[in-house]
Short mmCIF file of C-alpha atoms in Angstrom, two decimals:
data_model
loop_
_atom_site.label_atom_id
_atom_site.label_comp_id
_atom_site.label_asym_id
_atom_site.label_seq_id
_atom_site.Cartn_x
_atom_site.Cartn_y
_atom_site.Cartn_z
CA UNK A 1 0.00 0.00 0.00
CA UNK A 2 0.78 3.80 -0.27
CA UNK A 3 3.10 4.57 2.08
CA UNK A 4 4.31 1.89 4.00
CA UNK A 5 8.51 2.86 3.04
CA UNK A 6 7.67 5.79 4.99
CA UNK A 7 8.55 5.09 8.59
CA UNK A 8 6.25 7.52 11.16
CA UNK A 9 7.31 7.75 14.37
CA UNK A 10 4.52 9.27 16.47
CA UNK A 11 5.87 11.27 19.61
CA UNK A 12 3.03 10.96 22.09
CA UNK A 13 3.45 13.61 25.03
CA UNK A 14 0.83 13.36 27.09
CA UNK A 15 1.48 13.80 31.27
CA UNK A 16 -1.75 11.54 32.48
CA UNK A 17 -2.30 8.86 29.27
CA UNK A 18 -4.44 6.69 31.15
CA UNK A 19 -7.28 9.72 31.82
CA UNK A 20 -7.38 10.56 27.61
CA UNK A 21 -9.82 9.13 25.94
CA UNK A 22 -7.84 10.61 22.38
CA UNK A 23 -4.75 8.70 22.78
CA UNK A 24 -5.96 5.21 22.83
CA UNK A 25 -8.52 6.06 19.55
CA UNK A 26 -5.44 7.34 17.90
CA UNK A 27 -2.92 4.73 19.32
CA UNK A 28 -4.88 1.47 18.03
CA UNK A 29 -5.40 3.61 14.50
CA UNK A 30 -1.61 3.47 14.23
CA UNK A 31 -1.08 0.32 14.53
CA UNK A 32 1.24 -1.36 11.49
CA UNK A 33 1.13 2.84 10.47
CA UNK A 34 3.65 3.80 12.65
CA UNK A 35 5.92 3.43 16.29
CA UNK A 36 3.95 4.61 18.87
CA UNK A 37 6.22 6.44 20.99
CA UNK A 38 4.74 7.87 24.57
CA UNK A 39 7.21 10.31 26.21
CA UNK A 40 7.98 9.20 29.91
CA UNK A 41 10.89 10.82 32.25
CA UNK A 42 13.61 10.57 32.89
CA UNK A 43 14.52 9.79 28.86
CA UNK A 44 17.57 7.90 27.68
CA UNK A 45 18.72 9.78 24.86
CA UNK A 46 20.35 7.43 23.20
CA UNK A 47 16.78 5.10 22.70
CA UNK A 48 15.54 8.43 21.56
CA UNK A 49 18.26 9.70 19.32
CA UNK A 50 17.94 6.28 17.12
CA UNK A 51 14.28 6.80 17.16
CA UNK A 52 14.27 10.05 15.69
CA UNK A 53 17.06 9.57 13.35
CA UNK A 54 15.54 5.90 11.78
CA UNK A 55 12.54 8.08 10.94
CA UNK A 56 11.14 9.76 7.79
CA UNK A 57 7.92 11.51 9.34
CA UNK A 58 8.37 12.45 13.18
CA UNK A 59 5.21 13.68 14.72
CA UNK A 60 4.50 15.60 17.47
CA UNK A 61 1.16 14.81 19.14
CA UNK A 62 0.08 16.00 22.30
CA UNK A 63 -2.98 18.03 24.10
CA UNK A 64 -2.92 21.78 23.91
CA UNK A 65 -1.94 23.44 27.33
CA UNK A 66 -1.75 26.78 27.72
CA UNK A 67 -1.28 27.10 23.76
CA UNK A 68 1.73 24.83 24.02
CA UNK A 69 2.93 21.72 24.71
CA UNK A 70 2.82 20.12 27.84
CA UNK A 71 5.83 20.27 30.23
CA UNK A 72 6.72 16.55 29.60
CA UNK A 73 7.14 17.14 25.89
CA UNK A 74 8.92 20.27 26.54
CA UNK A 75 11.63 18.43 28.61
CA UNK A 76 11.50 16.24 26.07
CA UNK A 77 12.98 19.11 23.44
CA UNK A 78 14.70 20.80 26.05
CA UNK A 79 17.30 17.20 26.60
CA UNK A 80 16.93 15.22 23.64
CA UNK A 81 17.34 18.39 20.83
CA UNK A 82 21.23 19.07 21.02
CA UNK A 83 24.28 18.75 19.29
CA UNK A 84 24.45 14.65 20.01
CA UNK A 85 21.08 14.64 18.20
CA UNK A 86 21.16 17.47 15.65
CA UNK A 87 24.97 16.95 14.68
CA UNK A 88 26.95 20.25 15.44
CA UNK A 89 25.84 21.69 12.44
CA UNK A 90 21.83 20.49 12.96
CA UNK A 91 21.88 18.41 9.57
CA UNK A 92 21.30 15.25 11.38
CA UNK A 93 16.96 15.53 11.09
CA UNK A 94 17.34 17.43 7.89
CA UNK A 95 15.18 16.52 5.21
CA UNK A 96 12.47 14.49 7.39
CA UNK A 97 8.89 15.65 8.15
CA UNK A 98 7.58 16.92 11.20
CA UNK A 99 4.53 16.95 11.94
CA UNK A 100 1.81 18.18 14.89
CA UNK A 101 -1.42 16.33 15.88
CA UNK A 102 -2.72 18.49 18.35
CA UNK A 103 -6.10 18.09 20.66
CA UNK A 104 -8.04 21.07 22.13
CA UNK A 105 -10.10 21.34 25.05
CA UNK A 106 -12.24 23.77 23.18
CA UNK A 107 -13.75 24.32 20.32
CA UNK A 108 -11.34 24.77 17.17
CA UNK A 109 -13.61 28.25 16.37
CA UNK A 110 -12.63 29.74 19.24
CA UNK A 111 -8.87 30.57 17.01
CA UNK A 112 -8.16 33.20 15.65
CA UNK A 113 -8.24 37.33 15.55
CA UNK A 114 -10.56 38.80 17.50
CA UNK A 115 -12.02 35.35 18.37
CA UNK A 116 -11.98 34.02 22.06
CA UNK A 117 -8.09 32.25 22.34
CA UNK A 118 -6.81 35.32 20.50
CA UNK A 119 -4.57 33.78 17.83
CA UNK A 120 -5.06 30.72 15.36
CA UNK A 121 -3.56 27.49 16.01
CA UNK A 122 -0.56 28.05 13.62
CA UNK A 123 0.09 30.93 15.58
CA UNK A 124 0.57 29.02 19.09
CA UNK A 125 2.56 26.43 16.73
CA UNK A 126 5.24 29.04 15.80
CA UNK A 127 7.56 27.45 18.28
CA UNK A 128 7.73 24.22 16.66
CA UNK A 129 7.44 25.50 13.59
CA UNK A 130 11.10 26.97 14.21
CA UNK A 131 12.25 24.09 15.52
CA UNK A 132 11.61 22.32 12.18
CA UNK A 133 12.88 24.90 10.58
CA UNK A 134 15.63 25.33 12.49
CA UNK A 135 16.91 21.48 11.79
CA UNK A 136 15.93 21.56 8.27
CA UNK A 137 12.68 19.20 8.86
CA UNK A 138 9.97 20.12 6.59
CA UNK A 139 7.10 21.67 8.29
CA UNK A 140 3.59 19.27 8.13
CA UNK A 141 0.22 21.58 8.35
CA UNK A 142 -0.84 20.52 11.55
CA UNK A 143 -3.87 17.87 12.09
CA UNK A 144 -6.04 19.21 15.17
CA UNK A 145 -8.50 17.36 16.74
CA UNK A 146 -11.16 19.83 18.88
CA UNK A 147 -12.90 18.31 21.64
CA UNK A 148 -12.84 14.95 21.16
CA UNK A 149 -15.17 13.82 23.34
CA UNK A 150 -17.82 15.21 21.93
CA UNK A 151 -17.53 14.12 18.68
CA UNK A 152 -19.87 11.84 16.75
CA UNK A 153 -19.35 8.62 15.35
CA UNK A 154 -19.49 10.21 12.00
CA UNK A 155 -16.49 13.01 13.04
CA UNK A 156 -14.69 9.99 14.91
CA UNK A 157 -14.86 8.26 11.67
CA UNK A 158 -14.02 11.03 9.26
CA UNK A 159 -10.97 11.86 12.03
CA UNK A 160 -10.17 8.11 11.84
CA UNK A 161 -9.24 8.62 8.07
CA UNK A 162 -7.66 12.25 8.17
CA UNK A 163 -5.27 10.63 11.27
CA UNK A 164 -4.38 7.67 9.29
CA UNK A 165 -3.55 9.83 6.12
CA UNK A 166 -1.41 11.90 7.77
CA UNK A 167 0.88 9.00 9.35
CA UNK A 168 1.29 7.60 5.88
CA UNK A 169 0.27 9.90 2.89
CA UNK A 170 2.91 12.45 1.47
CA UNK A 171 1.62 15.65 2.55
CA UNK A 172 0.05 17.85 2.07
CA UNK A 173 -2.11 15.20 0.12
CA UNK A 174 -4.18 15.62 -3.48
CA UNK A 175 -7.86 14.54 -3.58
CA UNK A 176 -6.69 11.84 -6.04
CA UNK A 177 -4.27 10.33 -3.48
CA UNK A 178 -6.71 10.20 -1.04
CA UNK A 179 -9.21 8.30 -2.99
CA UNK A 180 -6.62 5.85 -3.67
CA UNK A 181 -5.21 5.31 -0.23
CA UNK A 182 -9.02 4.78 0.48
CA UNK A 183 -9.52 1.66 -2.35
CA UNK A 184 -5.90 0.01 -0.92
CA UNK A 185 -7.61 0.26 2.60
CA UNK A 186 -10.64 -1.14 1.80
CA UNK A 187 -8.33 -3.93 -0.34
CA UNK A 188 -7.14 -4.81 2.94
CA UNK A 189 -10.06 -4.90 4.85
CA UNK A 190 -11.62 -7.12 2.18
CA UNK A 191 -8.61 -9.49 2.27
CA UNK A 192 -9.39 -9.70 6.84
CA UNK A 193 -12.87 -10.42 6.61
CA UNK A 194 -14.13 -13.76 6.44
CA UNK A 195 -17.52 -13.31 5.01
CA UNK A 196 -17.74 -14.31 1.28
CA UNK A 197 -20.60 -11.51 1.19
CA UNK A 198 -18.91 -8.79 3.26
CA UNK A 199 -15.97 -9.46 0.95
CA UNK A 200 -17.89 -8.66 -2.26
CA UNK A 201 -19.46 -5.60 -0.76
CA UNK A 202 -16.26 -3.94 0.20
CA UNK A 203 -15.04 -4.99 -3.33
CA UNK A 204 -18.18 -2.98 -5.17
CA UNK A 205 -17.43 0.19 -2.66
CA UNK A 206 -14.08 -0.62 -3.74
CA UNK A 207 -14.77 -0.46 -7.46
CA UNK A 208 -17.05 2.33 -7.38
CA UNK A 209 -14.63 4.52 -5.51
CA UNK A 210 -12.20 3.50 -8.07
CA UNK A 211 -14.49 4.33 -10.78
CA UNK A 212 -16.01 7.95 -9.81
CA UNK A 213 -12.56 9.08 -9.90
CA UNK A 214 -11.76 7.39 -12.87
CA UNK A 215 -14.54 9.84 -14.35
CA UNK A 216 -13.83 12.68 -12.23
CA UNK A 217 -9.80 12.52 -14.06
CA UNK A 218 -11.76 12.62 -16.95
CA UNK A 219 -13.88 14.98 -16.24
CA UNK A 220 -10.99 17.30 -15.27
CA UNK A 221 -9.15 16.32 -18.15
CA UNK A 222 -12.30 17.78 -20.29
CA UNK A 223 -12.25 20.87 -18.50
CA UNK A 224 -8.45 21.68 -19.00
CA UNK A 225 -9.09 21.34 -22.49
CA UNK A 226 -12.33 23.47 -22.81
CA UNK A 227 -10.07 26.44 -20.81
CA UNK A 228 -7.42 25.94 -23.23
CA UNK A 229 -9.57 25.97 -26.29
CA UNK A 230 -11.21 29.35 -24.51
CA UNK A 231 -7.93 31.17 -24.31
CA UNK A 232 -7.45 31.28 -27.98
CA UNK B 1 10.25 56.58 44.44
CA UNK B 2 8.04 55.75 41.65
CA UNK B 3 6.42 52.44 41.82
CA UNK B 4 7.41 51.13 45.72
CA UNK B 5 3.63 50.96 45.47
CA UNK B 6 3.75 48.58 43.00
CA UNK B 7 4.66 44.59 44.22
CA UNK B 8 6.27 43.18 41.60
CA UNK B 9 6.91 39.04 41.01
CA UNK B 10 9.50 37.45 39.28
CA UNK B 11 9.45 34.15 38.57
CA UNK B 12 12.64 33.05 36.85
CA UNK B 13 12.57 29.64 34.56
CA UNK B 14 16.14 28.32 34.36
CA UNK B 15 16.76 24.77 34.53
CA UNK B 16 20.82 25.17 35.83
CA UNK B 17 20.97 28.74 37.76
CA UNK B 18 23.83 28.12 39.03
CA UNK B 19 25.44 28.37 35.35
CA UNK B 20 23.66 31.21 33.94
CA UNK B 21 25.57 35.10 34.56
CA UNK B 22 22.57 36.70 33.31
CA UNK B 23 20.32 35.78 36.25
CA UNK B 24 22.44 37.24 38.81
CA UNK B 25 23.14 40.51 37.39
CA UNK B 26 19.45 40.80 37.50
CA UNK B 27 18.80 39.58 40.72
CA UNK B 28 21.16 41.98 42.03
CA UNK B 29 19.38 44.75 39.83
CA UNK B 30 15.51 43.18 41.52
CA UNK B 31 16.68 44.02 45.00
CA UNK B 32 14.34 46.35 46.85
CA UNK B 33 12.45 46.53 43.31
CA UNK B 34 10.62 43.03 43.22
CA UNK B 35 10.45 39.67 44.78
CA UNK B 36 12.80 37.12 43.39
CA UNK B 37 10.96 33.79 42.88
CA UNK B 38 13.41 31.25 41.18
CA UNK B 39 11.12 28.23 40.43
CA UNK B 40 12.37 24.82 41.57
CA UNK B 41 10.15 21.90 41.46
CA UNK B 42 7.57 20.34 42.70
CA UNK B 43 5.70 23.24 43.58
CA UNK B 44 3.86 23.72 46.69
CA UNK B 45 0.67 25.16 44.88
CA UNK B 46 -0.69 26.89 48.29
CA UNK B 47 2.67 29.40 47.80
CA UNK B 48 2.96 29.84 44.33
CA UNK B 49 -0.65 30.52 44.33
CA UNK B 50 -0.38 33.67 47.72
CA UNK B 51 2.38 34.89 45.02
CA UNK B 52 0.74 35.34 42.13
CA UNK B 53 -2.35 37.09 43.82
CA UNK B 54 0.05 39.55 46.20
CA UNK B 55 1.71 40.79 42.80
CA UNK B 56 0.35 43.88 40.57
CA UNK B 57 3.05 42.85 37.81
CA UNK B 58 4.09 39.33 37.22
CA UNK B 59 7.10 39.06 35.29
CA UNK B 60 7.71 35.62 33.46
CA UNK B 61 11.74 35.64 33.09
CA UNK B 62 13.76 32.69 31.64
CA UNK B 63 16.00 31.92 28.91
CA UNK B 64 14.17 31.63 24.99
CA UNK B 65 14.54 27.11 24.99
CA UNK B 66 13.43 25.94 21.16
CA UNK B 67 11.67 29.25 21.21
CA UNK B 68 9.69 29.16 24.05
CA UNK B 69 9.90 28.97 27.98
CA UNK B 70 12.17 26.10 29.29
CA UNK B 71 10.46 22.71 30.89
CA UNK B 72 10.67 24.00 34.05
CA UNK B 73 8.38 27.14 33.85
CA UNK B 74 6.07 25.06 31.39
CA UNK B 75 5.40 22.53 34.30
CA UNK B 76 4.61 25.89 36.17
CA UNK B 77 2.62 26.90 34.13
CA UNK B 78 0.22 23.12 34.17
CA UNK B 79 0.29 22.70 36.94
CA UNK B 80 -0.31 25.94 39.08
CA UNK B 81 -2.28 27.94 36.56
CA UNK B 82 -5.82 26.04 37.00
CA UNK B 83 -9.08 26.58 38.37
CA UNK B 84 -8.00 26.92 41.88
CA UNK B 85 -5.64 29.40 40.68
CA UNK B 86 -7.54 31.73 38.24
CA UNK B 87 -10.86 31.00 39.66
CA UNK B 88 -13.56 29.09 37.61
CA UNK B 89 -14.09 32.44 35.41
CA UNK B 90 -10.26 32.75 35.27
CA UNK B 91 -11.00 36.29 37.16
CA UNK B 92 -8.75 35.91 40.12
CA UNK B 93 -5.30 37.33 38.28
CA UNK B 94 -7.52 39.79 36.03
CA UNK B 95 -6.42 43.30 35.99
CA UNK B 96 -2.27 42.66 36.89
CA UNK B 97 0.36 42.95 34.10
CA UNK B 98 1.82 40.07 32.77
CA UNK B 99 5.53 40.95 31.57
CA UNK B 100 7.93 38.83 29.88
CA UNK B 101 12.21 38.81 30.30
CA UNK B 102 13.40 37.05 27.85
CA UNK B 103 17.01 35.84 27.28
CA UNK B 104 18.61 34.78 24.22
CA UNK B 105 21.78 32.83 23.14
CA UNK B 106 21.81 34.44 19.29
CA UNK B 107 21.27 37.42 18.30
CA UNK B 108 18.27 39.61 18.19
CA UNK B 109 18.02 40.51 14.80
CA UNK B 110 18.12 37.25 13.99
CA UNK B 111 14.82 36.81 14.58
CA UNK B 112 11.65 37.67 12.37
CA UNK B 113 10.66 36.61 8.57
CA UNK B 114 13.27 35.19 6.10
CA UNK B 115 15.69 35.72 9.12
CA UNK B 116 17.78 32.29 10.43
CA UNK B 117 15.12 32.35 13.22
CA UNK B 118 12.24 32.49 10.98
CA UNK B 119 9.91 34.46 13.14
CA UNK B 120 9.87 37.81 15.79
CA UNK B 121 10.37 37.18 19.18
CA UNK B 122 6.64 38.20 19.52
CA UNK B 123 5.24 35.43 16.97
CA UNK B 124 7.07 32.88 19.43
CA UNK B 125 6.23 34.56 22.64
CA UNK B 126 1.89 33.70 21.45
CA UNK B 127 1.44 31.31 23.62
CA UNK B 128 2.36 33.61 27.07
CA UNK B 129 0.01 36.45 25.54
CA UNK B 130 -2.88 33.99 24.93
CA UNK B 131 -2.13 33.02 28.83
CA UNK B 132 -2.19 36.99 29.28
CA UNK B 133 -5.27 37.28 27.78
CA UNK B 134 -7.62 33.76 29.20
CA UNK B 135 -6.70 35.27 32.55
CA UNK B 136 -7.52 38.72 31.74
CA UNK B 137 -3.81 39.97 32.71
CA UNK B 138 -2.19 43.37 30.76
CA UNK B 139 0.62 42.24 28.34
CA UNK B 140 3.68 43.70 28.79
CA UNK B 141 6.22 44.73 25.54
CA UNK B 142 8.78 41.82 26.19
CA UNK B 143 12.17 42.96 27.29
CA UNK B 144 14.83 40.72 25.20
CA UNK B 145 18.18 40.72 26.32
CA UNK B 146 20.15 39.30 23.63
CA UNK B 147 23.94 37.40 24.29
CA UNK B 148 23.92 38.54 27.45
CA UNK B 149 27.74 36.93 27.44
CA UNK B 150 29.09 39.01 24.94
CA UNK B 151 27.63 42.24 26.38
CA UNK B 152 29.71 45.39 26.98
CA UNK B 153 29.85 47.16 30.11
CA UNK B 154 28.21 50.17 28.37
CA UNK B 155 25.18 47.92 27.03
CA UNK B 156 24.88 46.16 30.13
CA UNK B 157 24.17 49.68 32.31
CA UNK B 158 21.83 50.11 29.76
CA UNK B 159 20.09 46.64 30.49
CA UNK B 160 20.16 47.88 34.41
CA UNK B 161 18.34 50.96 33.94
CA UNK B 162 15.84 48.88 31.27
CA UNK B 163 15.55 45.93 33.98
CA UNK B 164 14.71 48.20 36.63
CA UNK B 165 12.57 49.94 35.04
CA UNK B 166 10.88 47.21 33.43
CA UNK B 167 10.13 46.01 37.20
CA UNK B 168 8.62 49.79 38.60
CA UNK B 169 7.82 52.02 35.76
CA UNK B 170 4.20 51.96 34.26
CA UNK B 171 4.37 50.25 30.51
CA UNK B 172 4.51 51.29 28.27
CA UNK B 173 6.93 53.88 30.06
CA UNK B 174 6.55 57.65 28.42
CA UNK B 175 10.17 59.55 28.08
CA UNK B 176 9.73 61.76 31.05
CA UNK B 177 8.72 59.08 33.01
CA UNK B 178 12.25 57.52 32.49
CA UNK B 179 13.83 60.85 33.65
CA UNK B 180 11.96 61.24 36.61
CA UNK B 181 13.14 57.59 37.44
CA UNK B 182 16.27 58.41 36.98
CA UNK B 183 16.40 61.66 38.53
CA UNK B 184 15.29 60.00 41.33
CA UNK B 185 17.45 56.57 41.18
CA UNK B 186 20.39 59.66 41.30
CA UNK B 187 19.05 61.10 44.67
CA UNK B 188 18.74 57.79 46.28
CA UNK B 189 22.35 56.89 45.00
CA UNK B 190 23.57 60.07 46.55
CA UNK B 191 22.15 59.37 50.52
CA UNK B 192 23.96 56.21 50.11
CA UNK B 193 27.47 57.59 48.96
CA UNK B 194 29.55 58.71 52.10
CA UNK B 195 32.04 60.80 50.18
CA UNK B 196 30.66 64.53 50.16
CA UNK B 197 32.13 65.22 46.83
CA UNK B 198 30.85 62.25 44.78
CA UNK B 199 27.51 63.31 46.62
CA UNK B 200 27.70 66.56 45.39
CA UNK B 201 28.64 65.04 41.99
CA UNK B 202 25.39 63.04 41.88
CA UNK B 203 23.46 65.65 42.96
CA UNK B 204 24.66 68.30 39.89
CA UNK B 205 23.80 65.00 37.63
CA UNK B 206 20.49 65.09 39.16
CA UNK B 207 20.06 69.10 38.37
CA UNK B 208 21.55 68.99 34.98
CA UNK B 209 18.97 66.06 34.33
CA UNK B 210 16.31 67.73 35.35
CA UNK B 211 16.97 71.37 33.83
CA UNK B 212 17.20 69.39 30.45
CA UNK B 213 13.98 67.94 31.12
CA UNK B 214 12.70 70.90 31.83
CA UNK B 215 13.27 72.45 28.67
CA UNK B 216 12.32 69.44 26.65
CA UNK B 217 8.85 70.01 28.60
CA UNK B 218 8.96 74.21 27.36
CA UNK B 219 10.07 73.10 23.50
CA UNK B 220 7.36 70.52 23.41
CA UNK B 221 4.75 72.83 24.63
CA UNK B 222 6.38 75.12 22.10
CA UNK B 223 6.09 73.00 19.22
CA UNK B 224 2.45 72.23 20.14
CA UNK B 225 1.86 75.89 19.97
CA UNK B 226 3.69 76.41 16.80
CA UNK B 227 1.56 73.44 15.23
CA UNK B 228 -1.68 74.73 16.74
CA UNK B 229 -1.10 78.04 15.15
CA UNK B 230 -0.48 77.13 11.85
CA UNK B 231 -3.73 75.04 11.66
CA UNK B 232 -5.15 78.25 11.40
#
């Protein structure tokens, strides 16, 4: 399937894991996506070192607190970011991904000018969006996940599929490379379930997936050319 | 003096005191001016909590870590500012000023767009004005002291005079306002000096000081006169 050279290593700082109700959703969505990698003190930097250098896509994931990271995650940059991991030059990261999967308290509205948490999320970000800039790791759009807990089963699901894109899919991600990490999903889901029945079904939703965007290319394809044609 | 009125808190975040110069040339400087609270954990919550209501001006003061406050003011920060803290309205620290010192190991201008640092010292300082503003606390102008190391002794008297004024002086602090501090910082110098000459010294620097003052006021009013007039 689509992505699985990529190796994601998901950074989980989180100071009370057993109380979230997020991480474990998230944690068995990851599974044969990515290492799941929960931060607990005190750290042995060499485990984490070889951690963050085997991987291609590191991401940061953690609950918002006071518009940052929590403390745990902040000791975490504070020891493990030097010279023994950057390399005295800070080349050692360059060229991976980093990426943030952050989860609010409050609703994701509430961002921005003027609104109620005074700045956008990207705003709050701009210290770890140095950091990746500072070690030459390309800089993910973040994924964030507002109150969780009072999502639906029809946001849980739709989250589900954004999370699991975002370990794997090269980012940011086209519509057509979403609709095709979708058929190789459903592939494998087809090839796990027993059922004879339930195995055709997921083929059809498999084929028609497969075919609306075989006639939406077209479609697009079509309306290139018309433009074209138009500009003469 | 100006601002003995004032009780002024400052909480220092530095995970190796003992190491830094910076934070004892300020301490020194704080003396008399504000209460020196170095934080060292874990917090007793009942303390940190009679601190932060007995101050009018809290001043958050730590060296810039991966562009934002080290581990050991961000565990501060999760830990004490909650509900029993801030009150469930967040009300209870309302209406004091929230200042920032900030310390850096590169240079200032560094910082900002298409700079090495990428962004201004304000973009990465967000998160502490969000805090500023969910608790309904004044935000301060940071005060950014950059390689303190490689500071000359001319730049560093003019860090005292900034420091200390940055602990007393109403912010934003209007020119005038600055003289009269030091005008007075001068006559308080002078009791303390036992030699009647270097008294006397101090107390023509005071005059001169002053008298210049004084006709800065007259040209000002001048000008305003000159400006008013030709409206017409």
């Amino acid at each position: 399937m689509g992505g699985t050279a990529m190796k994601t290593l998901v950074v989980v700082g989180h100071p009370a894991l057993a109380d979230s109700s997020t991480q474990p959703f998230l944690k068995a969505l990851s599974q044969d996506l990515a290492l799941w990698h929960p931060l607990a003190a005190p750290f042995d930097p060499y485990n984490e070192r070889q951690a963050l250098w085997q991987a291609d896509r590191i991401i940061l994931q953690f609950p918002l607190y006071w518009y940052s990271v929590p403390a745990i995650m902040k000791q975490w940059l504070d020891e493990i970011f030097d010279d023994a991991l950057l390399g005295p030059d800070h080349t050692h990261l360059a060229g991976k991904e980093l990426g943030v999967v952050v989860s609010l308290g409050r609703p994701g509205d509430e961002f921005g000018a003027g609104q109620k948490q005074g700045f956008t999320i990207d705003e709050y970000l701009r210290p770890l969006q140095g950091l990746a800039q500072a070690t030459g790791m390309g800089w993910l759009p973040p994924l964030v996940i507002s109150q969780f807990a009072y999502q639906t089963a029809a946001q849980r699901q739709g989250l589900a599929v954004a999370y699991q894109q975002y370990l794997t899919l090269p980012q940011p991600s086209r519509f057509a490379d979403r609709v095709q990490w979708l058929a190789t999903r459903l592939d494998q889901l087809a090839q796990q379930v027993p059922a004879p029945e339930e195995r055709q079904k997921l083929g059809q939703l498999r084929a028609v997936l497969l075919a609306q965007q075989a006639e939406l290319d077209d479609l697009t394809a079509n309306l290139r050319l018309v433009r074209e044609t138009e500009e003469f």
